[in-house]
Amino acid sequence: MVVIEVSDSVTKLIIGVYFSRERAEQEVAKSDKSWWVGGPVYKEFKGVSCDI
């Protein structure tokens, strides 16, 4: 499984965690940009387990 973490490039605040890059980009495009300081940073994690 692949997980994409999106954070602000300046504040390092995590904006969201998504299961595809496409979905992450869609959500960033829809988000309220007024609180963003920098731009989005997409960090990909592969082989993530969602076991509880």
Coordinates of C-alpha atoms in Angstrom, one line a residue:
M1 CA 0.0 0.0 0.0
V2 CA 1.2 3.5 -0.8
V3 CA 0.4 6.5 1.5
I4 CA 1.0 10.1 0.6
E5 CA 1.5 12.6 3.3
V6 CA 1.0 16.3 2.4
S7 CA 2.6 19.0 4.4
D8 CA 3.4 22.7 4.1
S9 CA 6.9 23.4 2.9
V10 CA 7.6 26.2 5.4
T11 CA 5.6 25.3 8.6
K12 CA 6.0 21.5 8.1
L13 CA 2.3 21.2 9.3
I14 CA 0.8 18.0 8.0
I15 CA -2.3 18.8 5.9
G16 CA -3.5 15.3 5.2
V17 CA -2.7 11.7 4.5
Y18 CA -4.1 10.1 1.3
F19 CA -3.9 6.7 -0.4
S20 CA -3.0 8.1 -3.9
R21 CA -1.0 11.1 -5.2
E22 CA -3.9 12.0 -7.5
R23 CA -6.3 12.3 -4.6
A24 CA -3.8 14.3 -2.6
E25 CA -3.3 16.8 -5.4
Q26 CA -7.1 17.1 -5.8
E27 CA -7.6 17.9 -2.1
V28 CA -4.7 20.4 -2.1
A29 CA -6.3 22.1 -5.1
K30 CA -9.7 22.3 -3.3
S31 CA -8.2 23.5 0.0
D32 CA -8.4 27.0 1.5
K33 CA -5.0 28.4 0.5
S34 CA -5.3 31.4 3.0
W35 CA -3.5 29.5 5.8
W36 CA -0.7 28.0 3.6
V37 CA 2.7 29.7 4.2
G38 CA 4.7 27.7 1.6
G39 CA 3.7 25.2 -1.0
P40 CA 2.7 21.6 -0.7
V41 CA 5.2 18.8 -0.1
Y42 CA 4.2 15.3 -1.0
K43 CA 6.0 12.5 0.9
E44 CA 5.4 8.9 -0.3
F45 CA 5.5 5.9 2.0
K46 CA 5.5 2.5 0.3
G47 CA 4.6 -0.8 2.0
V48 CA 2.5 0.8 4.7
S49 CA 0.3 -1.5 6.7
C50 CA -3.2 -0.5 7.9
D51 CA -3.5 -3.4 10.3
I52 CA -5.2 -2.6 13.6

